[in-house]
Short mmCIF file of C-alpha atoms and ligand atoms in Angstrom, two decimals:
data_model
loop_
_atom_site.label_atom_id
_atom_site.label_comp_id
_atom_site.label_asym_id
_atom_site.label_seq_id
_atom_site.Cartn_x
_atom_site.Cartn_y
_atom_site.Cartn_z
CA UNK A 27 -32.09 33.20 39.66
CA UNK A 28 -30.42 30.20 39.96
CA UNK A 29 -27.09 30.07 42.03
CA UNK A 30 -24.03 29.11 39.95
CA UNK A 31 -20.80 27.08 40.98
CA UNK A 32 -18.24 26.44 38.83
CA UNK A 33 -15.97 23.36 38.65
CA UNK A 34 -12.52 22.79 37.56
CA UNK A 35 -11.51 19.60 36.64
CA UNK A 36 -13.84 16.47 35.53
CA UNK A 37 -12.18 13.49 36.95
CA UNK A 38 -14.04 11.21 39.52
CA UNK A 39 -14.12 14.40 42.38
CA UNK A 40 -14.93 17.03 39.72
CA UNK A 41 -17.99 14.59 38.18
CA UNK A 42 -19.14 14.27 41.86
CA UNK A 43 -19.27 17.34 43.17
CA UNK A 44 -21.58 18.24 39.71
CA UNK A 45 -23.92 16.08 40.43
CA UNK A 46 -24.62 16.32 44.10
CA UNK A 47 -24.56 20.25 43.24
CA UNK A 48 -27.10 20.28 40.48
CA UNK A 49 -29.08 18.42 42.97
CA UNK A 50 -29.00 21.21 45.77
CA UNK A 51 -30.85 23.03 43.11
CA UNK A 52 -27.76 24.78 41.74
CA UNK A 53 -26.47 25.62 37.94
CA UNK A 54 -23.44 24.12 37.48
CA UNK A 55 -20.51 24.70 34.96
CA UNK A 56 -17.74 22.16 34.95
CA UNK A 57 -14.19 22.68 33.14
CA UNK A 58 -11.91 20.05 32.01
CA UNK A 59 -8.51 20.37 30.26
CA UNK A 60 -8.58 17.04 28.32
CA UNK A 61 -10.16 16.83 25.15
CA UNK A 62 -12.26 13.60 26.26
CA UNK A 63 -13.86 12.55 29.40
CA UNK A 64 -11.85 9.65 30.19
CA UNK A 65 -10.19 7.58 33.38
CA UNK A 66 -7.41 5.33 33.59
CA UNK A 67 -7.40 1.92 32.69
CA UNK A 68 -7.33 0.88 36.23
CA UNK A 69 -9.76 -0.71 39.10
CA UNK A 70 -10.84 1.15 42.41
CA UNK A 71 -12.24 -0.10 45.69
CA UNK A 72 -15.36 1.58 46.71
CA UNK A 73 -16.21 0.73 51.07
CA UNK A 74 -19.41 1.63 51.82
CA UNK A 75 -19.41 4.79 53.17
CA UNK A 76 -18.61 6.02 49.39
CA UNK A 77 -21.40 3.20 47.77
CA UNK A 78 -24.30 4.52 50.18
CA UNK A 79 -23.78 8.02 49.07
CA UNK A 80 -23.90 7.06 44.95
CA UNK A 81 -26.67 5.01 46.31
CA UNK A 82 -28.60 8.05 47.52
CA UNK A 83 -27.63 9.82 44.14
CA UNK A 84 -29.79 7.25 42.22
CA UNK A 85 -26.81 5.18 40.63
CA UNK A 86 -27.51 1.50 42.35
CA UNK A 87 -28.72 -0.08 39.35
CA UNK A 88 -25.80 1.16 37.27
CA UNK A 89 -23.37 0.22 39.88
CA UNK A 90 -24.71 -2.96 39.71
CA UNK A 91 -24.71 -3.10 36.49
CA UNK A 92 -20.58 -3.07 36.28
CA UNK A 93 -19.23 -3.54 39.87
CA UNK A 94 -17.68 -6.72 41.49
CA UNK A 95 -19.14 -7.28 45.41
CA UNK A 96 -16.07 -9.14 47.04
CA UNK A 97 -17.17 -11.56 49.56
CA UNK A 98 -14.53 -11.08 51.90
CA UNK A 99 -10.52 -9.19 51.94
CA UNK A 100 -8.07 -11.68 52.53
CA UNK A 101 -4.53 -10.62 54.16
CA UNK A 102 -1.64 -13.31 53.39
CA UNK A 103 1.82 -13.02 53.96
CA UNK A 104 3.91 -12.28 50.58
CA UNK A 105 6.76 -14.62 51.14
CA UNK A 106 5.27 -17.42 52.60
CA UNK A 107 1.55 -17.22 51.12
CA UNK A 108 0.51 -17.94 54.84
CA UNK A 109 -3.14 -16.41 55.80
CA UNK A 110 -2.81 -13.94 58.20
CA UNK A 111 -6.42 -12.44 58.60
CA UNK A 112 -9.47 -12.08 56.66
CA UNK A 113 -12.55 -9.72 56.87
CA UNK A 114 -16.10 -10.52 55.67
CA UNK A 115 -17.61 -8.17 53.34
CA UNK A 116 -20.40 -8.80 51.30
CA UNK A 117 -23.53 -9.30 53.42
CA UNK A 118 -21.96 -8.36 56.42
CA UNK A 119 -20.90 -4.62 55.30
CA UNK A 120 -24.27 -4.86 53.55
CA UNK A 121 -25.90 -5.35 57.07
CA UNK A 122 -23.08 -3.68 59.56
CA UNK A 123 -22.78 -0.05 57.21
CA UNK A 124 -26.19 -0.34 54.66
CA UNK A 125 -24.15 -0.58 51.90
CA UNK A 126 -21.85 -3.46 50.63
CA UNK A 127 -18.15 -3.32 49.70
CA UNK A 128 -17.38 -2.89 45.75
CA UNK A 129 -14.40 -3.05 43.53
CA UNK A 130 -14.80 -1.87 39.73
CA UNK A 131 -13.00 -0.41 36.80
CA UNK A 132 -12.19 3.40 37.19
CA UNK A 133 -13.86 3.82 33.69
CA UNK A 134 -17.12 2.25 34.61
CA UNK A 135 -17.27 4.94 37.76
CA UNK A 136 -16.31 7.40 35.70
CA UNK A 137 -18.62 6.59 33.34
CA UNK A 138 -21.54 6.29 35.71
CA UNK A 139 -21.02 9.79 36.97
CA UNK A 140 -20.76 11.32 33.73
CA UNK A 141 -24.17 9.75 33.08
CA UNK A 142 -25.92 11.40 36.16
CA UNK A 143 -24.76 14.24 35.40
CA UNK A 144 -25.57 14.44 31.96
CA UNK A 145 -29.24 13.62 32.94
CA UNK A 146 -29.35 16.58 34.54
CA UNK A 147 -30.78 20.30 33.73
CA UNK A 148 -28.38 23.89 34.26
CA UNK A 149 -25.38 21.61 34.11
CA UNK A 150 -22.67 23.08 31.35
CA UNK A 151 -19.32 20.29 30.39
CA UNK A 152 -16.87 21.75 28.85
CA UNK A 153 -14.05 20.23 27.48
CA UNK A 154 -10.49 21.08 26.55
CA UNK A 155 -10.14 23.84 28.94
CA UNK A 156 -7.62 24.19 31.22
CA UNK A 157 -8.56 26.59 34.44
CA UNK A 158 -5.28 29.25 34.58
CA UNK A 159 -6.34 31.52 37.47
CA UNK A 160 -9.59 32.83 39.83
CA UNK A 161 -10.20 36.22 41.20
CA UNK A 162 -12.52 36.04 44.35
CA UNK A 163 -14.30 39.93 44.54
CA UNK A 164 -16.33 39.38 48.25
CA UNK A 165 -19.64 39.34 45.93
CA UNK A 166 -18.15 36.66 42.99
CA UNK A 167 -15.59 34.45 41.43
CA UNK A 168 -14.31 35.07 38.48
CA UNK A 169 -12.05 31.86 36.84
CA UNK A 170 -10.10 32.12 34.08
CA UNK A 171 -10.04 29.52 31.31
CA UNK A 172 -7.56 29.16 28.34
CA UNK A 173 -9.69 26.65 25.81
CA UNK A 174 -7.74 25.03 23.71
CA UNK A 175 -5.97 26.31 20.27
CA UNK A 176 -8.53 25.50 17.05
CA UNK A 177 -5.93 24.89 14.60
CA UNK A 178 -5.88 23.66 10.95
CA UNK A 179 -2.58 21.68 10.75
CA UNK A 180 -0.22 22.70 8.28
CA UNK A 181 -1.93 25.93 6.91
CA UNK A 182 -2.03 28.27 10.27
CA UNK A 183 0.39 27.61 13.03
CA UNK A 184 -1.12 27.06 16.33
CA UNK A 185 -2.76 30.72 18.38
CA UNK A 186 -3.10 30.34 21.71
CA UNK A 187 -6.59 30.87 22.05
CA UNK A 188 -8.32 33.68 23.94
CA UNK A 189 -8.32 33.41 27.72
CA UNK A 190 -11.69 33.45 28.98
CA UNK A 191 -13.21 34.68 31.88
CA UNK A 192 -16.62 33.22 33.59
CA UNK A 193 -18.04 34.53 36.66
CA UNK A 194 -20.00 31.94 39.78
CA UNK A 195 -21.11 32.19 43.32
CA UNK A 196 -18.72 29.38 44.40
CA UNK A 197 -15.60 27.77 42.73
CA UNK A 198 -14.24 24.07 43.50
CA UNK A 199 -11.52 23.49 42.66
CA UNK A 200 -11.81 19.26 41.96
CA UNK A 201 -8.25 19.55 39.54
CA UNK A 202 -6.16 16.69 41.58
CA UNK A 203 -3.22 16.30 42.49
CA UNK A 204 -1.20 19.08 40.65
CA UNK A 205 -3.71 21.44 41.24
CA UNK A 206 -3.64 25.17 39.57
CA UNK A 207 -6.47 26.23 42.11
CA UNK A 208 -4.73 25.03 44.99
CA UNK A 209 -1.20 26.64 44.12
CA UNK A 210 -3.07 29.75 44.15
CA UNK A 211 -5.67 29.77 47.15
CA UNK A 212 -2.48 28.07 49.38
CA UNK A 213 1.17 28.76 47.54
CA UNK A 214 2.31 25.99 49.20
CA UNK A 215 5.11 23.22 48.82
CA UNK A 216 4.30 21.24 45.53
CA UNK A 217 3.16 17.54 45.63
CA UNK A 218 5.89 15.20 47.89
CA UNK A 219 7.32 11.81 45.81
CA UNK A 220 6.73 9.01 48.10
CA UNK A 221 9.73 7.01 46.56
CA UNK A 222 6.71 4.20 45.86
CA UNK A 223 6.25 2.82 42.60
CA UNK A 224 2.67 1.33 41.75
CA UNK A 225 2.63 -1.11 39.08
CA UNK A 226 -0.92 -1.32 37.58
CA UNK A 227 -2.40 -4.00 35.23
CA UNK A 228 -5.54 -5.68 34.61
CA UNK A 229 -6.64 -8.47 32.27
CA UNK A 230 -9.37 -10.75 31.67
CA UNK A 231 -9.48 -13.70 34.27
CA UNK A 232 -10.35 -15.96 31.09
CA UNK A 233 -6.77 -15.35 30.14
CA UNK A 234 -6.00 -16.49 33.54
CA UNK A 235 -5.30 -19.92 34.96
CA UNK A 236 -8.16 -21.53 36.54
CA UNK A 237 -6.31 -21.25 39.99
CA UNK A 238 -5.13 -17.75 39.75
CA UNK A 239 -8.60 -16.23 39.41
CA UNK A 240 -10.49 -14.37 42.12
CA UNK A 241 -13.28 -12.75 43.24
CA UNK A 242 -12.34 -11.55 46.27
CA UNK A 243 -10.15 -8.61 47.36
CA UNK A 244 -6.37 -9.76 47.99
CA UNK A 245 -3.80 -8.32 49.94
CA UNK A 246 -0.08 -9.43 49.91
CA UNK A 247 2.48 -8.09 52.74
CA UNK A 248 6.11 -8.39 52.29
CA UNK A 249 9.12 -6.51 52.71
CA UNK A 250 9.58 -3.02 51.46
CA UNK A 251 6.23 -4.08 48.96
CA UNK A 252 2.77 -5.01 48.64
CA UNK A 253 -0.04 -6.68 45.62
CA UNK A 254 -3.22 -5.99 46.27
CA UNK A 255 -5.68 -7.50 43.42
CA UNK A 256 -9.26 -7.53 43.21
CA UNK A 257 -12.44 -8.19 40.17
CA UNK A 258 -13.70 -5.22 38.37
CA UNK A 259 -16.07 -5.96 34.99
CA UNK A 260 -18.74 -7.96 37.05
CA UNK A 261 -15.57 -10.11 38.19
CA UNK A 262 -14.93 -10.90 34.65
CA UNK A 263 -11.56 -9.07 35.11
CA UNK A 264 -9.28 -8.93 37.65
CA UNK A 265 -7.09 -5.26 38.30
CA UNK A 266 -3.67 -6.34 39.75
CA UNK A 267 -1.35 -3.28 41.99
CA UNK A 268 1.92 -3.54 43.17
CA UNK A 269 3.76 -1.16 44.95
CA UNK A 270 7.61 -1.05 45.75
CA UNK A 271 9.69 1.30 47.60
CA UNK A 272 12.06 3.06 44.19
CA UNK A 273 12.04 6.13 42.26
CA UNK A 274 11.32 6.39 38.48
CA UNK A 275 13.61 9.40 37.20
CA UNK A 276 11.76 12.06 34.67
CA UNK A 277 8.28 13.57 35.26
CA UNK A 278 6.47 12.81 38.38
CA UNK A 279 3.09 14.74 37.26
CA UNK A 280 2.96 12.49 34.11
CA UNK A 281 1.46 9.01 36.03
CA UNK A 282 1.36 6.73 33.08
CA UNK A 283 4.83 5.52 32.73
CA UNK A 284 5.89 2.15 30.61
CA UNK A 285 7.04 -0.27 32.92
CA UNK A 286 9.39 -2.69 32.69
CA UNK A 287 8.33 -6.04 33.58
CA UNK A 288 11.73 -7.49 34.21
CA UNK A 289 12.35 -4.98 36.88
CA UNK A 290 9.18 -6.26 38.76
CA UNK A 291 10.19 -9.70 38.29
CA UNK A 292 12.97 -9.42 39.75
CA UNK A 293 11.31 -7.08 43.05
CA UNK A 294 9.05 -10.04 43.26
CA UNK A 295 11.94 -12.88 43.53
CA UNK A 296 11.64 -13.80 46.89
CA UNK A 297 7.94 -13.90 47.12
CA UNK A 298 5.62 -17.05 47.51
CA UNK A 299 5.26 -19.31 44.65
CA UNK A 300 1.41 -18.26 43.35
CA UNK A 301 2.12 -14.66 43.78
CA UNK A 302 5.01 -15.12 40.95
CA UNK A 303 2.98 -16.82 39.33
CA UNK A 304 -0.28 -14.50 39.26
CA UNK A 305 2.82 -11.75 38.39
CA UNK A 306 4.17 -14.16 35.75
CA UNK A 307 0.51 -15.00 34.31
CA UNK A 308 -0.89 -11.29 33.72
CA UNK A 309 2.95 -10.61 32.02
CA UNK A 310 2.03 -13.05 29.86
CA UNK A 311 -1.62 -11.84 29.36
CA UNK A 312 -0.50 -8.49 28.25
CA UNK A 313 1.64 -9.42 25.21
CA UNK A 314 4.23 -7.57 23.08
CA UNK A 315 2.05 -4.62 21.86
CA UNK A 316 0.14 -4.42 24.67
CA UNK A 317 2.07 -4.74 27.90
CA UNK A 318 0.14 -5.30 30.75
CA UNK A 319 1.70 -3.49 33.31
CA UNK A 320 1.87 0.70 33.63
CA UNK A 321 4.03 2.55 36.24
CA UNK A 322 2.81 4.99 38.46
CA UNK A 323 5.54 7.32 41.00
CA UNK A 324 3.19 7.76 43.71
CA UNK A 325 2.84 11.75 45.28
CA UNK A 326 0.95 12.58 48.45
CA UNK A 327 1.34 15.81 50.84
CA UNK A 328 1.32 15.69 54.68
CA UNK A 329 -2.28 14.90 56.64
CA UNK A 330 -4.62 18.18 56.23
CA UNK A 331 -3.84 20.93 59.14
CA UNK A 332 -6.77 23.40 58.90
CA UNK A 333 -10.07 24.12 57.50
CA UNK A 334 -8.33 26.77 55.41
CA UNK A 335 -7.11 23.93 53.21
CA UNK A 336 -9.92 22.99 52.46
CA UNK A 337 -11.78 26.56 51.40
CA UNK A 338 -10.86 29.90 51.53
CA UNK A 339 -13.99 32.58 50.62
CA UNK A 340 -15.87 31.47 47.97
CA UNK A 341 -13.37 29.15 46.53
CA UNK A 342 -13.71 24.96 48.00
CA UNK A 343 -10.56 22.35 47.35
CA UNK A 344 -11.86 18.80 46.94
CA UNK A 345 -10.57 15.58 46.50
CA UNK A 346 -6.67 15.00 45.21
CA UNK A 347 -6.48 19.07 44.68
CA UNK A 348 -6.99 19.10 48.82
CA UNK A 349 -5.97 16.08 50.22
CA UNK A 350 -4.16 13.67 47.98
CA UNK A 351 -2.98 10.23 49.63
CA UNK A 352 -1.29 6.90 49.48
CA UNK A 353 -3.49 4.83 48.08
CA UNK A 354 -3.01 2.33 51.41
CA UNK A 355 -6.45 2.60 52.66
CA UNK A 356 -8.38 2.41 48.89
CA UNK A 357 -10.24 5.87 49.90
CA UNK A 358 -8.51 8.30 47.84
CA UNK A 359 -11.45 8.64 45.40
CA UNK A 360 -13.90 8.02 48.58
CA UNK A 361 -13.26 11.00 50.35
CA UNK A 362 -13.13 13.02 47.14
CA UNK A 363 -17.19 11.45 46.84
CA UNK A 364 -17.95 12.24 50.81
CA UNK A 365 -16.63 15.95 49.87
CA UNK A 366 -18.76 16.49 47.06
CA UNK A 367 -21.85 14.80 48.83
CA UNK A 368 -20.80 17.48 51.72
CA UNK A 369 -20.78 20.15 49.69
CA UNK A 370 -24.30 19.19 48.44
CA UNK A 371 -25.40 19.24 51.39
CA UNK A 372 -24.12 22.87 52.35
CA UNK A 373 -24.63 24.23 48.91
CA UNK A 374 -28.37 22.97 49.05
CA UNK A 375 -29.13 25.65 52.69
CA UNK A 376 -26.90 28.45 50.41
CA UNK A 377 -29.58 28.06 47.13
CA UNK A 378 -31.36 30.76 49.19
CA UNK A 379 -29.42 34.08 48.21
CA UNK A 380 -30.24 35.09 52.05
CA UNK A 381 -27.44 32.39 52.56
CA UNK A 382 -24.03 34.00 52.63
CA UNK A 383 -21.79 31.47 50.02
CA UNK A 384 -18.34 31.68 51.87
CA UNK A 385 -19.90 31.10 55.47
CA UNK A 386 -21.35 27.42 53.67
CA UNK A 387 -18.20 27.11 52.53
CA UNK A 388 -16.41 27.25 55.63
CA UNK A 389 -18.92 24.85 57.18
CA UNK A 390 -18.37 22.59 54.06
CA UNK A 391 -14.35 22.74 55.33
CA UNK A 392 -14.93 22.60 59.17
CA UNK A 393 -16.87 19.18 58.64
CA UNK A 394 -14.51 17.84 56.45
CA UNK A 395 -10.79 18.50 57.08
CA UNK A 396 -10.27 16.49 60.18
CA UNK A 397 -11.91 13.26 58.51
CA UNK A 398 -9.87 13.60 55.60
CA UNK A 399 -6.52 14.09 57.62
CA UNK A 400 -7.45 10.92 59.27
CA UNK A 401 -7.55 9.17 56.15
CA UNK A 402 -4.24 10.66 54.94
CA UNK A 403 -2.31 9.98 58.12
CA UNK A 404 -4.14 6.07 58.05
CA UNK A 405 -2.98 5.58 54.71
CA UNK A 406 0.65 6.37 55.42
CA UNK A 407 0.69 4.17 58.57
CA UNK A 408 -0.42 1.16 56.75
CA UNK A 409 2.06 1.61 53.93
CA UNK A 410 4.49 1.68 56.82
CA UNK A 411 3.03 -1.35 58.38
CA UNK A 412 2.24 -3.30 54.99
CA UNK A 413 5.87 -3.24 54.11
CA UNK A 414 7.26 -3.82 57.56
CA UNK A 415 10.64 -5.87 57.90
CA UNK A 416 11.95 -7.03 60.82
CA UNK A 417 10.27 -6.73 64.42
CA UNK A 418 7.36 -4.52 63.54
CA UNK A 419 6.59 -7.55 60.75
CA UNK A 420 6.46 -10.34 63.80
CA UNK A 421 4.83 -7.77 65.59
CA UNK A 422 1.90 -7.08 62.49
CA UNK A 423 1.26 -10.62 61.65
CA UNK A 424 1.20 -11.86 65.14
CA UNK A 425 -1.69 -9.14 65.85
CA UNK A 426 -3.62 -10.14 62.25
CA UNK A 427 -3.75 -13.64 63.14
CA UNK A 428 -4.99 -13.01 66.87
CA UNK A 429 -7.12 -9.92 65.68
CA UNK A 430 -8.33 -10.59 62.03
CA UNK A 431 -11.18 -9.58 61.48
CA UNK A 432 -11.10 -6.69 64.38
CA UNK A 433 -7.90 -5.21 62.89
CA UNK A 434 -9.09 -4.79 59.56
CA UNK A 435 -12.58 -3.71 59.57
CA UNK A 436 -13.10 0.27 60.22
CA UNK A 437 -16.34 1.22 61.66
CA UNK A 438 -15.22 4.94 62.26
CA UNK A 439 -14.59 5.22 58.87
CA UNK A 440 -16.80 2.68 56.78
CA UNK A 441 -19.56 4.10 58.83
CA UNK A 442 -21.51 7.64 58.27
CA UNK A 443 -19.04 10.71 57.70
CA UNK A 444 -19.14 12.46 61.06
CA UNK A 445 -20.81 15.93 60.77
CA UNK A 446 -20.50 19.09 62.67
CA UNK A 447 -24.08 20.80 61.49
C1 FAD B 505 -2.36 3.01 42.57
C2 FAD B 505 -3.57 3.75 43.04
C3 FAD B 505 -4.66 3.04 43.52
C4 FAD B 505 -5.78 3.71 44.02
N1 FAD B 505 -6.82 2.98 44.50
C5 FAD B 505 -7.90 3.63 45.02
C6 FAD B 505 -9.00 2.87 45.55
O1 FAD B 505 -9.01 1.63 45.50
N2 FAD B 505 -10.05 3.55 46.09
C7 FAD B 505 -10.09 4.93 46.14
O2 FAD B 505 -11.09 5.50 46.63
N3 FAD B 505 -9.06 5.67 45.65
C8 FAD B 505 -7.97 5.05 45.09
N4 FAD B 505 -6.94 5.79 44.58
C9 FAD B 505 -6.98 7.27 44.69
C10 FAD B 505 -7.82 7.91 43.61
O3 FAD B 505 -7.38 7.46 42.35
C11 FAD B 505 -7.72 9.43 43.66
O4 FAD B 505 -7.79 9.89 44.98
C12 FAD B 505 -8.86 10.05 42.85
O5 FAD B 505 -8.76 9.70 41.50
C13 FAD B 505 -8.86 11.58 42.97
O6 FAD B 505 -9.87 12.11 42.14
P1 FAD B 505 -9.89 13.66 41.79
O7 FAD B 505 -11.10 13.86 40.93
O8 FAD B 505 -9.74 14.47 43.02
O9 FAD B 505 -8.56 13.90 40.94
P2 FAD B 505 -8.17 13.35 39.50
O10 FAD B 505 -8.67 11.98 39.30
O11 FAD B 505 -6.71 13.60 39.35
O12 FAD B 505 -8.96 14.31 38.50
C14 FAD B 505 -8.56 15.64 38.25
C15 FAD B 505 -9.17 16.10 36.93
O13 FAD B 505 -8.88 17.48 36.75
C16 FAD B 505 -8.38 17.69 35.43
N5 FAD B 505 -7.50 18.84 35.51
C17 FAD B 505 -6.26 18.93 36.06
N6 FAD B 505 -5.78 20.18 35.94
C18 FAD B 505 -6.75 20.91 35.34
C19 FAD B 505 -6.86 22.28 34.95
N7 FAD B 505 -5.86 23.16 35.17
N8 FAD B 505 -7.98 22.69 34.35
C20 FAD B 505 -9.03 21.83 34.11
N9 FAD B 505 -8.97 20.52 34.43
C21 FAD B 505 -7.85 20.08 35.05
C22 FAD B 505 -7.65 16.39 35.08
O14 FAD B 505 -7.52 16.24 33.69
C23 FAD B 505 -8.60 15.36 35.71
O15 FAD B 505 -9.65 15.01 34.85
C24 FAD B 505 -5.81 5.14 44.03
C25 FAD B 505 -4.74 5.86 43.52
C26 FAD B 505 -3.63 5.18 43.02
C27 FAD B 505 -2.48 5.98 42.49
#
């Protein structure tokens, strides 16, 4: 009999962990509220200790198929467009890590996962399904799912539909940020607001001037903000961030806000002249109907203190649901990937029924909390340092131009995930 682990949530972490679990030989039934597979229209970075592990999961050609490989990150000063430091990527991450540097559109990753997992046997999708609850016995999980309401509109009013209970050997919970699973297993303090705003567009680079395309990762540092903008689409398009220090009132756990482009206009007034203008040129590329730019209040929680956020019996956190971060080190979605390639790993020694599920579990924690509380507290120095003012901004760009290239590469973590086993 084949084990069984059950997944809630089918984002980027969610699609993950299915595949590398079907590959440890395991049945797999994943649970997703929305009524579509889908991602945001927005770009991610990828370093490449998250491309070698899709690499070992079989999805190089289809990465290449849709990715961007960035030749190098540039670092320039947001006010006075000065270069401050650059790192190499390309061959050189290709050569230094065994796996080169990519940027690409959420959608395409998404995508590509759904794919792999798809092509696979004892794997179950199942959509419009929110996860409510879990009961953990010793011996089983039991998780609770409330499908979706089949309604005919204007005859019946809507029924909330039955709940439904399904039984596994293990339970991830891969449901992000505002995690159900996670409010249960921890009862902890909800989500923090970072008061940081992301603006988030992305456009066609033919509907860019010639001189305001790129196809290498940018980085912009100026007071109390930073751009960073990079290709996705094969470097046909180019997916623009920028991130101020504000608050948006109204609903933090709905990310998608309009935004108004006047109000980043005007953050952006003292900046260099081709940043404004990039700003100024994807405004323009969006058009009336279709603005380019979306709003994003950004959440995170404080850096990981204990294997016991990470799993608890036979239930496993991953990604956002365990360690959400500021998106200051692009590795948000990477160390939801290492997770799910960890738990592969484990869940592959527990396909044996002689293994006992929570002990792998544990392990699965032990070797991953301290990496991922690294990343966490990383990502909220460099927000820190990116939008520096004063002293500490002398201080940064002084050590960028004498440093470069030794400041911003990061062997411990662009190299293999440390492991306990
Ligand atoms: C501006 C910005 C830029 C970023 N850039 C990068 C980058 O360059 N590189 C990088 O690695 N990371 C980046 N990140 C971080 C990255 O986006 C996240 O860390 C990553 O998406 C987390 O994936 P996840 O699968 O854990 O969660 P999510 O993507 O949030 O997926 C959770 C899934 O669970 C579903 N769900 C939620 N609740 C339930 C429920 N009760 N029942 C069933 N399903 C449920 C949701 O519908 C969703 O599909 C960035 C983030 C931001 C905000």
């Amino acid at each position: 009999m084949r084990r069984q682990a059950l997944i809630a949530g089918g984002g980027i972490g969610g699609l993950a962990a299915a595949l590398a679990i079907s590959r440890a030989g395991w049945g797999v039934r994943l649970y997703e509220r929305a009524p579509v597979f889908s991602e945001v229209g927005a770009g991610v970075q990828l370093g490449p200790n998250v491309v070698r592990l899709l690499h070992d999961w079989g999805l190089q050609g289809a990465l290449e198929r849709v990715a961007a490989f960035p030749e190098r990150l540039v670092v320039r000063d947001a006010l006075s467009g000065q270069e401050l430091g650059t790192l190499p990527l390309g061959q050189r991450a290709l050569k230094k890590y065994g796996a080169p540097y990519l940027t690409l559109h959420r959608a395409d990753l998404h995508a590509l996962l759904l794919q792999g997992v798809q092509a696979r046997d004892h794997v179950w999708l199942k959509l419009n399904t929110p996860v409510t609850a879990y009961a953990d016995s010793g011996h089983a999980v039991t998780l609770r799912t409330q499908p979706a309401a089949a309604s005919t509109p204007g005859l019946h009013p809507v029924q909330a539909a039955p709940l439904l209970e399904v039984e596994g050997d293990a339970l991830i919970g891969a449901d992000g940020l505002w995690s159900r699973l996670r409010q249960q297993m921890l009862n902890d303090a909800p989500p923090r607001a970072t008061g940081h705003l992301a603006y988030r567009a992305m456009l066609s680079q033919i509907r860019l001037p010639a001189r305001l395309r790129s196809q290498q990762v940018t980085v912009w540092l100026g007071p109390r903000l930073h751009v960073v903008h990079y290709p996705v689409r094969s470097g046909e398009w180019l997916n623009v961030v920028v991130i101020v220090q504000g608050q948006v009132a109204g609903d933090l756990q709905s990310w998608d806000h309009h935004a108004n482009a006047a109000d980043l206009q005007q953050a952006m007034g003292q900046t260099a002249k081709l940043l404004q203008d990039l700003i100024q040129a994807v405004t323009d590329g969006g058009g009336k109907d279709s603005p380019s730019w979306r709003l994003w209040p950004l959440s995170d929680r404080p850096p990981m203190s204990g294997a016991h956020q990470q799993a608890q019996g036979r239930v496993a956190l991953l990604g956002d649901a365990a360690h959400p971060m500021r998106p200051y080190l692009a590795q948000g979605a990477g160390m939801a990937i290492e997770d799910a390639a960890e738990l592969g790993s484990m869940l592959a020694v527990a396909r044996d029924p002689a293994f006992d599920v929570p002990t792998v579990l544990q392990r699965y924690a032990l070797n991953r909390w301290q990496r991922n509380a690294r990343v966490q507290a990383r990502s909220m120095r460099n927000g820190q340092i990116f939008h520096a003012r004063g002293p500490l901004r002398w201080a940064r760009d002084a050590s960028m131009k004498l440093l470069g290239e030794k400041l911003l590469d990061i062997p411990w973590l662009y190299g293999a995930a440390p492991r306990m086993l």
